[in-house]
CSV table of C-alpha atoms and ligand atoms in Angstrom, one decimal:
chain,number,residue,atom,x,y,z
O,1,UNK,CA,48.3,-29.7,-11.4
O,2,UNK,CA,48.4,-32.4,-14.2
O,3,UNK,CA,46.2,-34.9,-14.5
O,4,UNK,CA,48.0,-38.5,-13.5
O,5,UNK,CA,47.3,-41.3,-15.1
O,6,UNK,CA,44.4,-43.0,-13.5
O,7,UNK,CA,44.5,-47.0,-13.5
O,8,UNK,CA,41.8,-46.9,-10.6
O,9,UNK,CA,39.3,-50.1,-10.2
O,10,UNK,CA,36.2,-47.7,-9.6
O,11,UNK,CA,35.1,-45.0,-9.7
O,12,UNK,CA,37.5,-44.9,-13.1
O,13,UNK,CA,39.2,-43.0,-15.5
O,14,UNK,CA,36.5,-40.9,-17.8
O,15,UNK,CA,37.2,-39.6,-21.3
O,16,UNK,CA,38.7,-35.9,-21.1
O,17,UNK,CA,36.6,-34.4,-23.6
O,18,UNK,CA,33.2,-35.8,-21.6
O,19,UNK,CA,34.6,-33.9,-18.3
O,20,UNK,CA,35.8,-30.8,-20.2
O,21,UNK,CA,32.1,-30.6,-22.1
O,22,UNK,CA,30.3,-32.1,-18.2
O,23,UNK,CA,32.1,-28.8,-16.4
O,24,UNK,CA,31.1,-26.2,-19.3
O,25,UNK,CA,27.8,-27.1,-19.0
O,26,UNK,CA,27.6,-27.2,-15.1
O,27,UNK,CA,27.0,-23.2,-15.6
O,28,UNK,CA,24.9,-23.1,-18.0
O,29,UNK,CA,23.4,-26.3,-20.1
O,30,UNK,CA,23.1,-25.5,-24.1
O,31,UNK,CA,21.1,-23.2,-24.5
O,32,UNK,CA,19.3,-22.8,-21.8
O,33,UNK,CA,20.0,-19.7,-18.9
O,34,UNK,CA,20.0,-23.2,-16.3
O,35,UNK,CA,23.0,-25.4,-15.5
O,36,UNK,CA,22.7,-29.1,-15.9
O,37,UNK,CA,22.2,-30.0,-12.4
O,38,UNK,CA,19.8,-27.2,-11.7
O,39,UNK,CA,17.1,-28.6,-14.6
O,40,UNK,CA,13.9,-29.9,-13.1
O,41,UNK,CA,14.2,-33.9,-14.1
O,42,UNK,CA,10.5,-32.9,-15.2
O,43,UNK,CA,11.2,-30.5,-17.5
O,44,UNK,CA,12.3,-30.6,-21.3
O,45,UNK,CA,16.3,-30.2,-21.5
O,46,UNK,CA,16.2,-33.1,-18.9
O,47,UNK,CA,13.6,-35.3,-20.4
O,48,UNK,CA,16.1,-34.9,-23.8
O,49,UNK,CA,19.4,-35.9,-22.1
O,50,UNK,CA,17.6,-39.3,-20.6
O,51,UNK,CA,15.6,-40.3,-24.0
O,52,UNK,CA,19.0,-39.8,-25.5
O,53,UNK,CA,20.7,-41.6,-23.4
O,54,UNK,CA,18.7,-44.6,-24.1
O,55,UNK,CA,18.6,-44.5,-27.5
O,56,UNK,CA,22.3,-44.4,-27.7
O,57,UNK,CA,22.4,-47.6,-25.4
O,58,UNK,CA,19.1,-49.4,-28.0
O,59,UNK,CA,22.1,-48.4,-31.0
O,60,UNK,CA,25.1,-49.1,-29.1
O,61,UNK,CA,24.6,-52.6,-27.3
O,62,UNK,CA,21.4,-53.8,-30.4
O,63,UNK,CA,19.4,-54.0,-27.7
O,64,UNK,CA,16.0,-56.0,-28.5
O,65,UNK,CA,12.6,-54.2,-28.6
O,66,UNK,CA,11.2,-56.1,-26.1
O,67,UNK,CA,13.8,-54.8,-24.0
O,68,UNK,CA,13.4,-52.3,-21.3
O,69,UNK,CA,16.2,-49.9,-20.3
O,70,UNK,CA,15.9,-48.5,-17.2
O,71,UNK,CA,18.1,-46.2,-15.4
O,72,UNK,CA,18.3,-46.8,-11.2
O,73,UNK,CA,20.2,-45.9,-8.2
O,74,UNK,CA,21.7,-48.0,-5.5
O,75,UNK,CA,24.3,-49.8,-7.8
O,76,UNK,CA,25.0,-53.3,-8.5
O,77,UNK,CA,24.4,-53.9,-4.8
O,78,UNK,CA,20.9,-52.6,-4.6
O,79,UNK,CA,20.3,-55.4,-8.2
O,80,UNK,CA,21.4,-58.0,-6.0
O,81,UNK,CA,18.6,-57.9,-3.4
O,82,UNK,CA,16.1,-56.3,-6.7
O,83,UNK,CA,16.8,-59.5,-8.7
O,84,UNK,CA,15.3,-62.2,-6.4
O,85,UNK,CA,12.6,-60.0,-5.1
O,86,UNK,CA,12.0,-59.4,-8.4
O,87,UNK,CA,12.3,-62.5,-10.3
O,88,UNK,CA,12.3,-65.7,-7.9
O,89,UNK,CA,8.4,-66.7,-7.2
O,90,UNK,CA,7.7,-68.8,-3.8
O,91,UNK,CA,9.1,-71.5,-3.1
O,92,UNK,CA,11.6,-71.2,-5.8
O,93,UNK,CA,15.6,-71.3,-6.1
O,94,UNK,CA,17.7,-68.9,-7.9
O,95,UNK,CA,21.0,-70.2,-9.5
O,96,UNK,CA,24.3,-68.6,-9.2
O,97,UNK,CA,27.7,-69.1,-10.8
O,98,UNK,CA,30.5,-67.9,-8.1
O,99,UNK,CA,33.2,-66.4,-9.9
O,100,UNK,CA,34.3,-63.9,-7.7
O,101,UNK,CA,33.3,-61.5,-4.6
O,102,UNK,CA,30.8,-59.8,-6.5
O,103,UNK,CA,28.9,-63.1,-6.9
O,104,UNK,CA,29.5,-64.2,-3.4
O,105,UNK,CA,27.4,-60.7,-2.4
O,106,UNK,CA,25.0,-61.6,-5.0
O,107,UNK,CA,24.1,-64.7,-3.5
O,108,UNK,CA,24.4,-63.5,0.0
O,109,UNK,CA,21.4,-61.3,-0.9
O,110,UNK,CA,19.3,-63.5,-2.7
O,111,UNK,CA,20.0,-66.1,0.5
O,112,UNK,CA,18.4,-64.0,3.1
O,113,UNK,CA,14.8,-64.6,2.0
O,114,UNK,CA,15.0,-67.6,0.1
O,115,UNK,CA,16.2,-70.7,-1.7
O,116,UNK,CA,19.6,-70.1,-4.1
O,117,UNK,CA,21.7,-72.9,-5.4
O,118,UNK,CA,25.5,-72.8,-6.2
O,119,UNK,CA,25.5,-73.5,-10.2
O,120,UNK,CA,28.9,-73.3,-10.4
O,121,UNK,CA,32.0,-71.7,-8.0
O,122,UNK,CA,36.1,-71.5,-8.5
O,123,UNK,CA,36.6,-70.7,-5.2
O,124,UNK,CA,38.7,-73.5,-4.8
O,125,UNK,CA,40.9,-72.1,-6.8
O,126,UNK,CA,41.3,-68.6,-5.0
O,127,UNK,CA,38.9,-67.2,-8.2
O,128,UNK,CA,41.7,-67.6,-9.8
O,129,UNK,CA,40.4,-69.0,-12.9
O,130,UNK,CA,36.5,-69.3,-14.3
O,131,UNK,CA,33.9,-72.0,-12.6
O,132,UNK,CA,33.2,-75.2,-15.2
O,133,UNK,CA,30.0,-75.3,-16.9
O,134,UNK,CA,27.1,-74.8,-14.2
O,135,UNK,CA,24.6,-77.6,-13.2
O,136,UNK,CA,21.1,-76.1,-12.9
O,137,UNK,CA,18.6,-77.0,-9.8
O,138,UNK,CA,15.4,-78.2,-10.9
O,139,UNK,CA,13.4,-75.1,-13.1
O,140,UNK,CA,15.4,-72.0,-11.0
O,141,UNK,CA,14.0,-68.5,-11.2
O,142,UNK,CA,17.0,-67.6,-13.4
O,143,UNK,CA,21.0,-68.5,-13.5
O,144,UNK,CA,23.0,-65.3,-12.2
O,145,UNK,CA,26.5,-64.7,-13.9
O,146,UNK,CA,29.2,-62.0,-13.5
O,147,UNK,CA,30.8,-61.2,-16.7
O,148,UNK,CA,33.9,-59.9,-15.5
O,149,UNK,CA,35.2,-60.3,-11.6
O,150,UNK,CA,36.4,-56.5,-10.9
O,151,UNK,CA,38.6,-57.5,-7.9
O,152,UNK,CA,39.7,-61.5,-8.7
O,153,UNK,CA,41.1,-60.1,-12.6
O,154,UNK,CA,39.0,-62.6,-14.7
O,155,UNK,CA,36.4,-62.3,-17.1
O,156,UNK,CA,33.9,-64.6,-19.4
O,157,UNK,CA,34.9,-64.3,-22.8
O,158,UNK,CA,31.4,-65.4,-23.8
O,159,UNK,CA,27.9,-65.9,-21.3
O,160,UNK,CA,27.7,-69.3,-19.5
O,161,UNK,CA,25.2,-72.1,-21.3
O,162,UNK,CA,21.8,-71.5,-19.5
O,163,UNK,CA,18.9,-74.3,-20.0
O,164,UNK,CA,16.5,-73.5,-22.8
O,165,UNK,CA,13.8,-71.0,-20.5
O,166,UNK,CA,16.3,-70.4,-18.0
O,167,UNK,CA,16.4,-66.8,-17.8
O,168,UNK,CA,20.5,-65.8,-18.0
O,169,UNK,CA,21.1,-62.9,-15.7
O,170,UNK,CA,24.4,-61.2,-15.9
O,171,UNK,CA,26.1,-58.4,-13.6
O,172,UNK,CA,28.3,-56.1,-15.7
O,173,UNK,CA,29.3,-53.8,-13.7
O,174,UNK,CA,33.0,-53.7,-15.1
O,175,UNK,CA,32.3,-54.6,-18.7
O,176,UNK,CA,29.2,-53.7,-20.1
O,177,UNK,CA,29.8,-51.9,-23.4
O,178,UNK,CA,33.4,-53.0,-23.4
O,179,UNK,CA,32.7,-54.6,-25.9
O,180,UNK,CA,29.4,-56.6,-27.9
O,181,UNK,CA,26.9,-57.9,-25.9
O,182,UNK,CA,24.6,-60.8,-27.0
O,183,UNK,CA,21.1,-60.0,-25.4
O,184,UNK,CA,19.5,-62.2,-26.9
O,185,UNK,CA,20.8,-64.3,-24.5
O,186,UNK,CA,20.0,-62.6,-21.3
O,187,UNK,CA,16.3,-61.7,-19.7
O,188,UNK,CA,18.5,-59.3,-17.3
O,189,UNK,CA,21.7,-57.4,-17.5
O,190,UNK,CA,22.6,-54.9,-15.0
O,191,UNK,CA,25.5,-52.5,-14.4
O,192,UNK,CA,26.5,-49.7,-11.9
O,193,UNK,CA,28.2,-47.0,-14.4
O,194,UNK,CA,30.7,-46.1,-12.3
O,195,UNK,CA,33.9,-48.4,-13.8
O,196,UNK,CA,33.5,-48.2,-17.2
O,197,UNK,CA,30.2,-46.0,-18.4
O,198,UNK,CA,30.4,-42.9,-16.1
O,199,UNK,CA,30.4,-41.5,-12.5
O,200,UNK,CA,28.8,-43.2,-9.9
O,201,UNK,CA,25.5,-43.0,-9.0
O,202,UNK,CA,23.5,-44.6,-11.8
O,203,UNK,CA,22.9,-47.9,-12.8
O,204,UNK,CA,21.4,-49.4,-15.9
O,205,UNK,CA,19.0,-52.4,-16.1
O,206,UNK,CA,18.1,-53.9,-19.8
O,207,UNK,CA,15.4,-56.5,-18.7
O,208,UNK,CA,13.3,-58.3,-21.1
O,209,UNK,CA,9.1,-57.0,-20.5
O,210,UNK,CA,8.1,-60.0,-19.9
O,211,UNK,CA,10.0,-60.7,-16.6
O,212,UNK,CA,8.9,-56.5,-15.4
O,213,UNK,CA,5.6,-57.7,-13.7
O,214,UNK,CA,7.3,-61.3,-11.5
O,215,UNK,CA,7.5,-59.4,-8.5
O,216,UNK,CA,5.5,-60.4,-4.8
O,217,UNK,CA,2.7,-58.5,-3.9
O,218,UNK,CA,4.4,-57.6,-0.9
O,219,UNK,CA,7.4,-55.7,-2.7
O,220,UNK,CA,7.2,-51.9,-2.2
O,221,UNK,CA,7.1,-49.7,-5.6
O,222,UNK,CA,10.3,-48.3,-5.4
O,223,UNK,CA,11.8,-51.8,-5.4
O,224,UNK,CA,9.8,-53.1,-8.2
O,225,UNK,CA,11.2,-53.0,-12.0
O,226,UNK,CA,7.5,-53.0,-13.1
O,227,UNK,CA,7.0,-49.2,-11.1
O,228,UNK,CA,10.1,-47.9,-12.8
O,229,UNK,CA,9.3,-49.3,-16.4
O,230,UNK,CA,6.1,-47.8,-15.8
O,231,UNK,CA,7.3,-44.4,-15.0
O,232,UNK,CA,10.3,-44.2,-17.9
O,233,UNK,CA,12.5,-44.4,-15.2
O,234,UNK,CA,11.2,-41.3,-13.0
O,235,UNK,CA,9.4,-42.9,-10.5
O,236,UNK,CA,11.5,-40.7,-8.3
O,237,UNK,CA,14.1,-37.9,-8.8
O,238,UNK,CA,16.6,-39.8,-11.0
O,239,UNK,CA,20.8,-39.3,-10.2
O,240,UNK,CA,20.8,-36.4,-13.2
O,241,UNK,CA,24.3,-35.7,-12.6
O,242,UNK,CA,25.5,-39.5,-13.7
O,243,UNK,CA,22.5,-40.2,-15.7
O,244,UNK,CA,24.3,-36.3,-17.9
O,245,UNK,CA,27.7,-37.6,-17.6
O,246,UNK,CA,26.9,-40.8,-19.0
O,247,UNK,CA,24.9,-39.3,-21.7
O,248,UNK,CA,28.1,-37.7,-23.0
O,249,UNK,CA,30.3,-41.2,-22.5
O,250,UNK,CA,27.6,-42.8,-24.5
O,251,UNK,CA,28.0,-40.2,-27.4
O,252,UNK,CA,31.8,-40.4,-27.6
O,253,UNK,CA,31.3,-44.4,-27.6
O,254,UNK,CA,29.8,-43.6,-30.8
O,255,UNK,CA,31.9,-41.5,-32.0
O,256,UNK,CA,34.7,-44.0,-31.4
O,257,UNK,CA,33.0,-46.0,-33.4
O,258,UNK,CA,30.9,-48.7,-30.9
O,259,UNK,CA,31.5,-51.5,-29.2
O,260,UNK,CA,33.3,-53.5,-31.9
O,261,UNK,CA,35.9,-50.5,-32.2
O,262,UNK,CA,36.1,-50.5,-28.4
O,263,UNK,CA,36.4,-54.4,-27.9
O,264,UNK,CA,39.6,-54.5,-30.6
O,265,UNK,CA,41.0,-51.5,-28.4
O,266,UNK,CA,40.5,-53.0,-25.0
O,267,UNK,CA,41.9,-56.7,-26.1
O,268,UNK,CA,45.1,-54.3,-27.4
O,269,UNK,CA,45.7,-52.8,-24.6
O,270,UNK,CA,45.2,-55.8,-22.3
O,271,UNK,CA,47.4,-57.5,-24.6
O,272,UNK,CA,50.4,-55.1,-24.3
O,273,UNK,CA,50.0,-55.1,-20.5
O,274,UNK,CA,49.7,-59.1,-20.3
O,275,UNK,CA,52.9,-59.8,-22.8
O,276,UNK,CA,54.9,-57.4,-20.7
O,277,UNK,CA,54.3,-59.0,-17.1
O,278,UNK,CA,54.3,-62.3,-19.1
O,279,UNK,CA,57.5,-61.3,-20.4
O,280,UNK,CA,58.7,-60.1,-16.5
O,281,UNK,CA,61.2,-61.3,-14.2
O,282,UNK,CA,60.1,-59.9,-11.7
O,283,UNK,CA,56.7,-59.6,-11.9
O,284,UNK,CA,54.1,-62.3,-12.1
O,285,UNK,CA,50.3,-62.7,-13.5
O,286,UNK,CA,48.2,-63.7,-10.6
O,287,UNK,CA,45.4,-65.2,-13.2
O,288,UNK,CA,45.2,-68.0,-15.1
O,289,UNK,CA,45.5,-67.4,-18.6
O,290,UNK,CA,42.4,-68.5,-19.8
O,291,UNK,CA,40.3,-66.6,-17.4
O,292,UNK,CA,42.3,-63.2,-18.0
O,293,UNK,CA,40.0,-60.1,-17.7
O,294,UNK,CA,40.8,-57.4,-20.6
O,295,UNK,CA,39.3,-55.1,-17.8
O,296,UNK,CA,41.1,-54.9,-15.0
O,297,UNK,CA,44.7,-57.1,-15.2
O,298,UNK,CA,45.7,-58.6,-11.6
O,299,UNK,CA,49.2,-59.1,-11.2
O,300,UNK,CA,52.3,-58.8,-8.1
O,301,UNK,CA,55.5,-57.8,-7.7
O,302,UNK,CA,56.2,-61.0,-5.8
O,303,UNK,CA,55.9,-59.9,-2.2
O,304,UNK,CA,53.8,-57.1,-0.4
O,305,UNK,CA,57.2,-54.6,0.1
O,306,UNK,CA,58.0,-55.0,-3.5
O,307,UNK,CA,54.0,-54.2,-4.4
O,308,UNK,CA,55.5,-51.3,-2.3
O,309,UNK,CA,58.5,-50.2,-4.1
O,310,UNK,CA,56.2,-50.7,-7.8
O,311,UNK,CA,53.6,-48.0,-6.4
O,312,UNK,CA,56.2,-45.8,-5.9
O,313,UNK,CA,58.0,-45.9,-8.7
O,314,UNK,CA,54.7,-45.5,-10.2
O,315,UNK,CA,53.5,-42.5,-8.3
O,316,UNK,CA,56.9,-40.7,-9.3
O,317,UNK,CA,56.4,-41.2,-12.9
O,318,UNK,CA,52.5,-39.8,-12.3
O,319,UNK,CA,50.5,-43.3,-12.4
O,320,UNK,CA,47.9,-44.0,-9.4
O,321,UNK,CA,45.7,-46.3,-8.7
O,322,UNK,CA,47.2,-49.7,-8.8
O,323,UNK,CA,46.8,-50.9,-5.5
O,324,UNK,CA,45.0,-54.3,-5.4
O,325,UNK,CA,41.8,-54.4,-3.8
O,326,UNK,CA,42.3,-55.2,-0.3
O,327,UNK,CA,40.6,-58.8,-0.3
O,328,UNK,CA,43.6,-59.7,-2.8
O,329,UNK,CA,46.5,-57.7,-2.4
O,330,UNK,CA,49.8,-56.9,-5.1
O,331,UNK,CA,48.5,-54.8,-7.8
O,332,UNK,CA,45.6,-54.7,-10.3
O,333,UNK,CA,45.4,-52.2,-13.7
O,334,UNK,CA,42.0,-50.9,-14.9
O,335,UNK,CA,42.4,-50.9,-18.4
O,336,UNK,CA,38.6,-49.4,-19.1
O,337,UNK,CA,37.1,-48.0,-22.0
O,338,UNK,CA,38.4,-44.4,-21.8
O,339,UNK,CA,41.9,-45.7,-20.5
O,340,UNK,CA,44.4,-43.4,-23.0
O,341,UNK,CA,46.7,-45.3,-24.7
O,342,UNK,CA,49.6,-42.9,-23.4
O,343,UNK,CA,48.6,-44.5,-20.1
O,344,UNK,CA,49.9,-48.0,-21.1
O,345,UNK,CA,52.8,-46.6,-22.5
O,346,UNK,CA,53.6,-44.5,-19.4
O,347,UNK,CA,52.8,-47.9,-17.3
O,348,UNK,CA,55.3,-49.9,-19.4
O,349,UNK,CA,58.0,-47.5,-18.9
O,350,UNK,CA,57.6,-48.0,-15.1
O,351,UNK,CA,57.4,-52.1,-15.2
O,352,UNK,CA,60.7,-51.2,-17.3
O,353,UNK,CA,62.3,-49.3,-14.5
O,354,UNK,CA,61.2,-51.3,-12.0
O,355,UNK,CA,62.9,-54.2,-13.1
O,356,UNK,CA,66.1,-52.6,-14.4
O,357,UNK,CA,66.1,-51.7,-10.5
O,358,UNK,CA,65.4,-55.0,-9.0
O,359,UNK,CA,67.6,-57.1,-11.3
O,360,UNK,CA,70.3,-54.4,-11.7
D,401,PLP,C1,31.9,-52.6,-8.3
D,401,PLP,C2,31.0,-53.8,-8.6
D,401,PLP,C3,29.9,-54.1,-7.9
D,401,PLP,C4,29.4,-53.2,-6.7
D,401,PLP,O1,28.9,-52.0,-7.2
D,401,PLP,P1,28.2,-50.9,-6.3
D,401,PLP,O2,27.9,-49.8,-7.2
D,401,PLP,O3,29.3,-50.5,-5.3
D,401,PLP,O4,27.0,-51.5,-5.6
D,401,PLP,C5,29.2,-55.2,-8.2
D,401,PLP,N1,29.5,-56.0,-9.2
D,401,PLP,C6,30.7,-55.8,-9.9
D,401,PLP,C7,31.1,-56.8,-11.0
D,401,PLP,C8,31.5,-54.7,-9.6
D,401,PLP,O5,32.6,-54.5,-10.3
């Protein structure tokens, strides 16, 4: 069987060349007489994949030297309840800007054991565009951003303004090393790997040292940045299978030629995709234009039956994954890192049909 092309939200398209080295070395990593999974995460060959992994992160993304990289389980949604356990001291508030579901479950979890203020929210406008400016509360733990909303379809261009020692906190789950990233702005910056870095399973926390040791006495190791810092990120038996895979996506980032090559590929592709509904008669951005994510591009048919009709025209020409996430309906495109080109192309030539069809 083929392999379709894969516009899915998450878990996400992967570059070929990772999967086809990932599943030779399944059997039998380099060298070695073991496979990759079957390597104690205590001994050398696995010890080598994580330090190399890192390092390619510290060149990638710049990162700082007095920040920590740490590699995790329990995705973005384990960070959220992490953050303010982590970060917020009694009695204090945490910020958030609400830009999107993923923020609204960030809050959520920082609300059920203490204060949180709304900094910011477009939920008036069905997330359909980016919140204003935020207005702090009065010294806040930190201000919590997310830089690009996976299901609504928008995205920050650039971080928020945070109050001089505010610590900026960002989830980037469906962005990070999309394209540059200015830590010097951000005490924390989180991602599950799954959409755009790798398979699920692992997620990645750059947090500055100074904000490692915040947490309550009361927190349990496991759930303390501090404990995994501490124990370069094996406090426990680490997800090797995503923490290998994501190795090898890091490398051919590099290869690419980093972030900046990356960004100028994603903003092309976006662009193609955004001119062509823009162009549309019959279909329709469901974003304002302003707030457009170059991540995952939201847009309809018009009506749920004709959201229909485009998935199947789409599934005959071998392109899956378009359904809108079920909180928003029509029909959203993951253009990630490792998206192909030839998948654009292919899309186009099905928005082409499909409205040759519906006008004709
Ligand atoms: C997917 C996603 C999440 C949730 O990730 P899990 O790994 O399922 O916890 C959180 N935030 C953003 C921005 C996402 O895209």
């Amino acid at each position: 069987m083929p392999r379709l092309f894969n516009f899915s939200a998450g878990p996400a398209v992967l570059p070929e060349s990772v999967l086809a080295h990932a599943s030779q070395h399944l059997l039998c990593l380099g060298e070695t007489g073991v496979g990759a999974l079957e390597h104690s995460h205590r001994g050398d060959a696995f010890a080598e994949i994580l330090a190399s992994a890192e390092a390619r992160i510290r060149r990638l993304a710049d990162v700082p030297d007095d920040i920590d990289v740490l590699f995790l389980q329990g995705g973005a949604s384990l960070q959220f309840a992490m953050l303010p356990a982590n970060l917020r001291g009694d009695g204090q508030t945490a910020d958030y800007i609400i830009s999107g579901h993923w923020s609204q479950k960030a809050i959520e979890a920082a609300r059920t054991n203490g204060l949180v203020h709304v900094a910011a929210s477009s939920e008036d406008s069905g997330f359909r565009r980016l919140p204003d400016n935020p207005v702090s509360s009065t010294q806040p733990a930190y201000l919590h951003y997310t830089s690009n909303n996976t299901i609504a379809g928008t995205q920050f261009s650039a971080p928020p303004p945070a109050p001089d020692n505010i610590p900026l906190v960002c989830d980037a789950s469906s962005d990070l090393f999309s394209r540059p990233l200015d830590l010097n702005l951000h005490d924390l910056v989180y991602a599950g790997v799954q959409k755009n870095l790798g398979p699920a399973g692992l997620t990645v926390v750059l947090i500055r040292r100074q904000r490692l040791d915040r947490a309550r006495r009361t927190l349990p190791a496991i759930l303390r940045y501090q404990a995994h810092a501490d124990a370069g990120s094996l406090y426990h038996t680490p997800p090797v299978f995503s923490i290998f895979v994501t190795e090898l996506v890091l490398r051919w980032l590099e290869e690419q030629g980093g972030l900046q090559v990356m960004a100028q590929r994603n903003r092309a592709q976006a662009d193609r995709l955004y001119d062509r509904i823009d162009a549309s008669t019959v279909l329709e951005g469901l974003v304002d234009r302003e707030a457009r994510s170059l991540m995952n591009v939201v847009f309809s048919a018009g009506s749920p039956a004709a959201d229909t009709r485009f998935l199947a025209l789409c599934q005959q020409a071998g392109v899956v994954g378009l359904r809108g996430h079920r909180s928003v309906g029509g029909l959203r495109a993951s253009l990630y890192n490792a998206q192909p080109e030839a998948a654009v192309d292919r899309l186009l030539e099905v928005i082409d049909a499909f409205e040759a069809e519906t006008s004709g």
